[in-house]
Each structure stands twice: as C-alpha cells, then as structure tokens.
Amino acid sequence: MTTILSVRDVKKVIGKKTIVENISFDVKQGEVFGFLGPNGAGKTTTIRMLVGLIKETEGTISIGGYSIKENFREAMRQIGSIVENPELYTYLTGWENLKQFARMLGGISDERILEIAQMVHLDERIHDKVKTYSLGMKQRLGIAQALLGNPKLLILDEPTNGLDPAGIRELREFIHKLVKEENMSVFISSHLLSEVQMICDRVAIIHKGKMITVAKVEELIKTASDRVEWIATPISKAKNMLEDAEEVREVSIEGDRLLCRMDIASISSWNKLFVENGIDVHSVKELVFTLEDLFIELTRGEQHA
C-alpha cells in the first residue's frame, strides 16, 4: 500500500521543554488511522505539526511524498483538515462559505463545489445560512471545505465534538464511504474510543510525549484476549496454585475476583484441577477488553482526549 503520511523521529521542543520526541508512524492510502493520547501527551502538538501550524524541531514529516521542510506548499496541498472546530462564517450560506474557501485555494469550479456538497449530503441545504445548521451539518460543511482541494489525506481533530449519537453515526458512515469510494486516507484524533474502535484500521497511542504503540485495532485488542476472571473459594489457595504455574501470568485479587492471564484453552483443565484440590469454582469467564480498556491500561488510567 502507498504511504500517504510518513512521520519519522519527530521531536518538538518549546523553550526548554520537550513536548514530543521520537514520534514515528505511517498512514497508508485508503486507511483510517486513529491517533490517541491522554491530555497533555503531545497529541495536539503533533497534529499542529502535521497541518503546518508549527514546525518540528527534529525529524521529518512527508505528505504524499513531499517533505514539509523542503516542499511545504506541495505537502500542504495533499491534506484537508479540521483542527478543533471548523472555521465557518455563520452569517453566510453554506454555498457562500465553500465559494469563499474555494477562492483562497484557487482553480476550483462551481461543479466541484456542488459535487462536494452532495458528497457530504448538504446539497438540499447548501443555500441556507450556516447559522440555521445543526452541529452535525456544520461539521459536514467543515469537512466539505477540507475536501475541496481533492486531498489525499483528511485530518480530523475531535470530529465528534458536540455531535449527538445520530450525528456521530452519520459521520462514521460518511468516513467509511469516503475511504471506500474515494480511496482517501483519514487521520482521526478522538476521545470517543468506542468510535475509534469501530472506524479505524490502525491506531497510534502517544503518552508523555512518546509513542507507546502503533498497531491494528484488532491485533491490539487480541493482545488482551487471554484475561480470565475466577470466582473461587478459598481464593488464596487458588491464587497460590496459579502463581506456581509458569504458563499463568499477572495473577491478582480484586475484591472477590481472581484475575490472571492464561491460555483460554486451558480454562477447563484448570477448573478440573481446582476442584481436585478442594477449591470451589463458582464462576469463570474470559474477560472481553475494548480499545478503551486497553488505552486506560497502557496510559495508566490518565484522562484521555
């Protein structure tokens, strides 16, 4: 797959403080890539470097094969972005907003504007004033602006902010359609990790200014598919038996629950072994982890955004 965005060993220092360092990842063509991190992790700083708002101190960022340092103008032509809230003139119509943005870009026809309005399902309201739009419609108009220049990469920073469940679902479906029909790459930063899990192919997690993982969502979740919860008495005896087994890891007691990591296929044999050793097993279950569970574990429970 073609690499659309390449970030290599990026570092940003402001004053004497290192905000991020050794940041490296790629985004492929036709991929939805999630970028996650707790508050203060350096996520916003990284995004601002990607869209050219601030310069990296060290490292390289290339978009569509163009280096931001060496060919800034061409690199920026490869992306469309919404960082925080879309900049809209609420006293103008949706069409007038897109026309104004098209003038700044240059070379964009009315036919292209109409095509984009239809793509984001705003064609029936495009001549209404933006102040009459719902939050979801404003977000779609912002995305329409970002798409006018026919970018290879769409960068969305917290695109679900302020949207109700229907608006969030609509945005998710639109992104899937954009990737499927236009083969566009989409880079998303969001605090709604359930949405990230549903929509993203891969994710990167940044913590305290450093990358801690870049992985496919399904593979990341699979790493936690060996968690087991036992309710058994006496719990201390069961815990000792598990701790003595080399194939069992991370044994702990939380309240009346005995938690561990083990091969799921071995649950039945362990259940039999417990019973044979006078331990009453009241229940046992495989714990199903979500991306949010893993995020909290990897970042030690710090607030995410």
mmCIF file of C-alpha atoms in Angstrom, residues 2 24 41 162 168 183 195 206 215 272 290 296:
data_model
loop_
_atom_site.group_PDB
_atom_site.id
_atom_site.type_symbol
_atom_site.label_atom_id
_atom_site.label_comp_id
_atom_site.label_asym_id
_atom_site.label_seq_id
_atom_site.Cartn_x
_atom_site.Cartn_y
_atom_site.Cartn_z
ATOM 1 C CA THR A 2 1.158 3.531 -0.803
ATOM 2 C CA SER A 24 7.265 7.767 14.109
ATOM 3 C CA ALA A 41 0.505 13.717 25.945
ATOM 4 C CA GLY A 162 -20.775 18.373 20.168
ATOM 5 C CA ILE A 168 -21.779 10.636 15.294
ATOM 6 C CA ASN A 183 -9.733 5.658 -1.543
ATOM 7 C CA GLU A 195 -15.965 5.160 17.771
ATOM 8 C CA ILE A 206 1.066 8.658 22.468
ATOM 9 C CA ALA A 215 -0.949 -1.388 15.783
ATOM 10 C CA LYS A 272 -10.792 -29.525 36.960
ATOM 11 C CA THR A 290 -12.284 -2.905 24.413
ATOM 12 C CA ILE A 296 -6.579 3.150 30.073
#
